[in-house]
XYZ file of C-alpha atoms in Angstrom:
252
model
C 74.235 -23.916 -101.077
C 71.840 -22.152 -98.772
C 69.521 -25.260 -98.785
C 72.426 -27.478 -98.208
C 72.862 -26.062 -94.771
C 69.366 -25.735 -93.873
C 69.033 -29.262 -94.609
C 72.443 -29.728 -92.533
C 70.664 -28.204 -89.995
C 67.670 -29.545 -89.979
C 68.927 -32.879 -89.417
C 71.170 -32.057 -86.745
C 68.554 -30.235 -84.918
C 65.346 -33.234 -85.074
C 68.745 -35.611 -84.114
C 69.126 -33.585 -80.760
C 65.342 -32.826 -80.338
C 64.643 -36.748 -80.340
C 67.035 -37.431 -77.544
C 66.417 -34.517 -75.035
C 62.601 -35.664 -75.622
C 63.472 -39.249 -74.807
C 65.356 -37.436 -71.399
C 61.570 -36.063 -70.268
C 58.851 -37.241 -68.602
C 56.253 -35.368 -70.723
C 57.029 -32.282 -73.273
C 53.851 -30.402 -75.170
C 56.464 -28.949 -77.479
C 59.929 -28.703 -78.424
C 61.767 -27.219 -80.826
C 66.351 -26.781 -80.682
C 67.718 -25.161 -83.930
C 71.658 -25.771 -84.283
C 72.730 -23.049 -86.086
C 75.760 -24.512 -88.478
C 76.944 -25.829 -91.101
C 78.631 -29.293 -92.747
C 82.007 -26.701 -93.078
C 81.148 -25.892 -89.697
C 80.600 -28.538 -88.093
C 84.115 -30.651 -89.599
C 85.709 -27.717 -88.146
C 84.463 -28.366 -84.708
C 81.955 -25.084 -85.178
C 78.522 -24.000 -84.822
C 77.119 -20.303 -84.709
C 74.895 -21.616 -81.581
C 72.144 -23.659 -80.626
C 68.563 -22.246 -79.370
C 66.458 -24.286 -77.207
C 62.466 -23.609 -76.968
C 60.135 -25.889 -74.960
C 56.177 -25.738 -73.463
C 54.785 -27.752 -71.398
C 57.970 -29.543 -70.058
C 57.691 -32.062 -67.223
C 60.898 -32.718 -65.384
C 61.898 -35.573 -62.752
C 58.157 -36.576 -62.966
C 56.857 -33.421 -60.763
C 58.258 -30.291 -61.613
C 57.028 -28.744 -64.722
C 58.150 -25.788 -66.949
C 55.596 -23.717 -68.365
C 57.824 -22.208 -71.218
C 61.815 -22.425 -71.312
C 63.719 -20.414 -74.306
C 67.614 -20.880 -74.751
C 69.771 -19.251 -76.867
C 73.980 -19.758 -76.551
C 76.542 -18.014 -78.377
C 78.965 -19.422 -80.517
C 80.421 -22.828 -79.268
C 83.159 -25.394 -79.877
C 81.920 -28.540 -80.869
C 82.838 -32.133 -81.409
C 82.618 -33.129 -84.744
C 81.964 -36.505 -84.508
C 79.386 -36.768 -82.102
C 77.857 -33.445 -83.999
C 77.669 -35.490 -87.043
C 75.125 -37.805 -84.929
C 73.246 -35.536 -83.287
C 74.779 -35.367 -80.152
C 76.401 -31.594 -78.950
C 79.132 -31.867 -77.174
C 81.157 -28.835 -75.788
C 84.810 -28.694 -76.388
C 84.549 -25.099 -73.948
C 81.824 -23.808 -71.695
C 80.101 -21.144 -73.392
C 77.392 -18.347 -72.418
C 73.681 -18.524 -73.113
C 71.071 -16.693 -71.741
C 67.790 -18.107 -71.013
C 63.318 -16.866 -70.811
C 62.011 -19.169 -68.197
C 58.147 -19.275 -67.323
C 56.673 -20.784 -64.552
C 52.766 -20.183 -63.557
C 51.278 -20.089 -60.452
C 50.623 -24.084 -60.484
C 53.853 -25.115 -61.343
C 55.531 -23.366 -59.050
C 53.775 -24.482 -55.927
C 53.738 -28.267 -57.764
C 57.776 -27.874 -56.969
C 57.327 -26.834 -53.924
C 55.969 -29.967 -52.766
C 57.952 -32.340 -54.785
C 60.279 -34.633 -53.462
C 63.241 -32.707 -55.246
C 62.333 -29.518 -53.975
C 61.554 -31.166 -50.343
C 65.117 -32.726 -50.283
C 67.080 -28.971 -50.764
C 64.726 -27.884 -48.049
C 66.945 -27.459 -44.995
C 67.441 -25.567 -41.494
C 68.205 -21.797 -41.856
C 69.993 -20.624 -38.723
C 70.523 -16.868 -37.497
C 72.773 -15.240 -35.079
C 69.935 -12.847 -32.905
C 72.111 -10.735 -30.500
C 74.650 -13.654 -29.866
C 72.311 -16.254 -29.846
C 71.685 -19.069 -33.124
C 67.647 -19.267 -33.449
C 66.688 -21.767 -36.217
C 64.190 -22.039 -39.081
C 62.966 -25.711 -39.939
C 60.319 -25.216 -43.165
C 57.544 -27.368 -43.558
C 55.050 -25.839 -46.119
C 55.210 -23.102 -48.457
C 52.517 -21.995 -51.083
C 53.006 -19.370 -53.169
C 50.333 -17.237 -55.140
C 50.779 -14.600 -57.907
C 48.032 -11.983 -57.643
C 49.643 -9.615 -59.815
C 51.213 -5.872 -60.184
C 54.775 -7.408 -59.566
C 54.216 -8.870 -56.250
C 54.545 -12.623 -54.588
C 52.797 -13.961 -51.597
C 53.946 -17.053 -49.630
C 52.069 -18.584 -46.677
C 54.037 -20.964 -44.612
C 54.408 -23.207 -41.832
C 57.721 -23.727 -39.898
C 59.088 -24.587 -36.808
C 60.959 -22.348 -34.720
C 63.587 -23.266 -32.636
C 64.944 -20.535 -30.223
C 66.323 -20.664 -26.443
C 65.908 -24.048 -26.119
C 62.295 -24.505 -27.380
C 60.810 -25.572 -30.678
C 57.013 -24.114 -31.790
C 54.920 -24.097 -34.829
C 54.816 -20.527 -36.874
C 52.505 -19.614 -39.563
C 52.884 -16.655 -41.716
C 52.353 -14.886 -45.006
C 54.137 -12.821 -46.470
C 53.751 -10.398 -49.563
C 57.430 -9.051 -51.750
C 58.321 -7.950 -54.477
C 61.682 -9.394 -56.240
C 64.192 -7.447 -57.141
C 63.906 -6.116 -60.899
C 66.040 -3.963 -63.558
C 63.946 -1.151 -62.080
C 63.830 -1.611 -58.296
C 65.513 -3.619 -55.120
C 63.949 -6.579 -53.676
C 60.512 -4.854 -51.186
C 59.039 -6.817 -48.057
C 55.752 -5.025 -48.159
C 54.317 -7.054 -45.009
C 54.419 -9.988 -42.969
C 52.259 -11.785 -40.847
C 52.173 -14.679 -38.528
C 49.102 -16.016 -38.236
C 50.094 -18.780 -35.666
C 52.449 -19.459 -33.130
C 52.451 -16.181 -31.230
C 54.623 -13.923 -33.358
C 58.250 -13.283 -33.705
C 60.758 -10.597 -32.035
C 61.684 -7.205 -34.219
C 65.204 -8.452 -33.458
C 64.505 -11.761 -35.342
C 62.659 -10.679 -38.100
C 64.817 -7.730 -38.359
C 68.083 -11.132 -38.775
C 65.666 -12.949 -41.442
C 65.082 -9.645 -43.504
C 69.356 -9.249 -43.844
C 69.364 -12.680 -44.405
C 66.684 -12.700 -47.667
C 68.716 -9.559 -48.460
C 72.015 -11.136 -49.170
C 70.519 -14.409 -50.724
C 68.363 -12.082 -53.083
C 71.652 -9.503 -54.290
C 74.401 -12.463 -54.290
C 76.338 -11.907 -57.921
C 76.193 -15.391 -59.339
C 74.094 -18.753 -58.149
C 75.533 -22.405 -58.612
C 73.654 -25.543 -58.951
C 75.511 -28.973 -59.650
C 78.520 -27.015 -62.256
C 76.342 -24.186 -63.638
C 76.822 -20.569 -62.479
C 73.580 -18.337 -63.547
C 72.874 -14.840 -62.943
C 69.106 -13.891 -62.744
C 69.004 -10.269 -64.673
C 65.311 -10.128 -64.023
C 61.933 -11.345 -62.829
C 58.652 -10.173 -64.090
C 55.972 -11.349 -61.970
C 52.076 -11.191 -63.709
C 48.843 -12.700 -62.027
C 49.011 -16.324 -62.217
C 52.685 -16.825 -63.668
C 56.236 -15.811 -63.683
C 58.942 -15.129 -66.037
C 62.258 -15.351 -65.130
C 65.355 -14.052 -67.350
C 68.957 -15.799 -66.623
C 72.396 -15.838 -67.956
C 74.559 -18.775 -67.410
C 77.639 -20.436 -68.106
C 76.470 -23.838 -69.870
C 79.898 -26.638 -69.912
C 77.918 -29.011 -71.921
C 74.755 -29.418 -73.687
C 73.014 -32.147 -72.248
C 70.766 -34.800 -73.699
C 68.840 -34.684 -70.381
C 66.580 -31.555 -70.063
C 66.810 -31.790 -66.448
C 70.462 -30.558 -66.865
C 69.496 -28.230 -69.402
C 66.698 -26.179 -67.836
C 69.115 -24.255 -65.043
C-alpha cells in the first residue's frame, strides 16, 4: 500500500515539476513533492506540497539562487490533481528559505522589472515635501550581518533638483536585533540636512517593521534575514491562494 502512494506521488509531483519548468526561463534544479494520496486526492486532500529549486531564472533577468517551499495541508481539486495541476480550493500557509547572492541581487536591481517598481519617495521636512528620484543602486555583501548600498539619486527640494551619491552600510532587522544604520555617506552632490536624513531614517524605519507585505494577492511576513559575505538568505511566511504553474507567481 505504501508503494502505491509513493508511486501516487511520484507521478503527481514530475506532472507539476514539468509545467512550472516549462513557466521558467532557465532552472539548474527542481524538485516539488506533493505529499498525498489516490484516497486523498478523490477527497479533494493533500498533506502539502514542498517546493525546492537552484539556479532559477525568472522573467529572463532576475535569478534565484536557492528557493525552498513547504505549505501545510491544503484543499485541492481533484480533477485537475489527477493531471498534475494543484489547484487551491482555500488559501493556505507556507513558509518559505529564499537565497539570493551578491550577483543576483544587484542583477534585479537593474532589470527592467525591478526598474519599473522604482518610483519617487517623498518626505514631509519641517512642512515642506522634498523628493527622492533613484537612479542606481548596487548592493554588496561583505559579511558579519551587514549590507552596503551605493547609489545615485536626484534630489528635489525647494524648488531645485541635484544629483546625490551615497553609500550606505545597515544591518536588517533579525530575530535577534532591530534594523541598525551604522553610517552614511554622500559622496556627491554636497550632502544632505540632519533634518532630512533624520525624515529618510523614520521613513526606512516604518517600511522595515510594517507587519505584513503584499505583492499582486500574496501577503508575506519576512521572520528573518541572515546576511553572509557574498549572499543572502531570506526566511518568509505567506499566505499562498493558489499554486501556480508559473514560478514567477510562486517565488513571493
Amino acid at each position: 500500500m505504501q508503494d502505491e502512494h509513493n508511486l501516487e506521488e511520484k507521478v503527481l509531483s514530475q506532472s507539476a515539476e514539468m509545467m512550472v519548468s516549462q513557466a521558467l526561463d532557465e532552472v539548474e534544479k527542481i524538485d516539488i513533492n506533493v505529499q498525498t494520496d489516490l484516497f486523498k486526492i478523490l477527497q479533494g486532500q493533500a498533506d502539502g506540497v514542498s517546493f525546492a529549486g537552484e539556479g532559477l531564472l525568472i522573467q529572463k533577468d532576475i535569478r534565484v539562487q536557492e528557493i525552498k517551499i513547504q505549505t501545510d495541508s491544503i484543499d485541492i481539486n481533484p480533477f485537475s490533481a489527477l493531471f498534475g495541476q494543484i489547484e487551491l480550493n482555500e488559501a493556505v500557509n507556507a513558509i518559505a528559505r529564499i537565497v539570493l547572492t551578491e550577483v543576483d541581487m544587484n542583477r534585479a536591481l537593474v532589470s527592467e522589472f525591478v526598474s519599473s517598481q522604482m518610483q519617487n519617495f517623498d518626505f514631509d521636512v519641517d512642512g515642506e515635501i522634498v523628493s527622492f528620484e533613484p537612479q542606481k543602486i548596487q548592493v554588496f555583501l561583505p559579511g558579519e550581518g551587514k549590507i552596503e548600498c551605493r547609489g545615485r539619486l536626484l534630489l528635489k527640494e525647494k524648488g531645485n533638483t541635484r544629483p546625490l551619491a551615497y553609500t550606505a552600510l545597515l544591518r536588517p532587522r533579525t530575530n535577534s536585533q532591530p534594523a541598525m544604520l551604522e553610517s552614511f555617506n554622500c559622496t556627491e552632490g554636497g550632502g544632505v540636512s540632519i533634518e532630512l536624513v533624520t525624515a529618510l531614517m523614520q521613513k526606512a524605519k516604518e517600511l522595515m517593521n510594517l507587519p505584513s507585505l503584499k505583492w499582486e494577492d500574496m501577503a508575506f511576513k519576512i521572520k528573518d534575514i541572515k546576511v553572509e559575505k557574498g549572499s543572502l538568505t531570506l526566511l518568509v511566511e505567506t499566505q499562498v491562494k493558489q499554486i501556480p504553474s508559473s514560478i514567477t507567481e510562486l517565488s513571493l
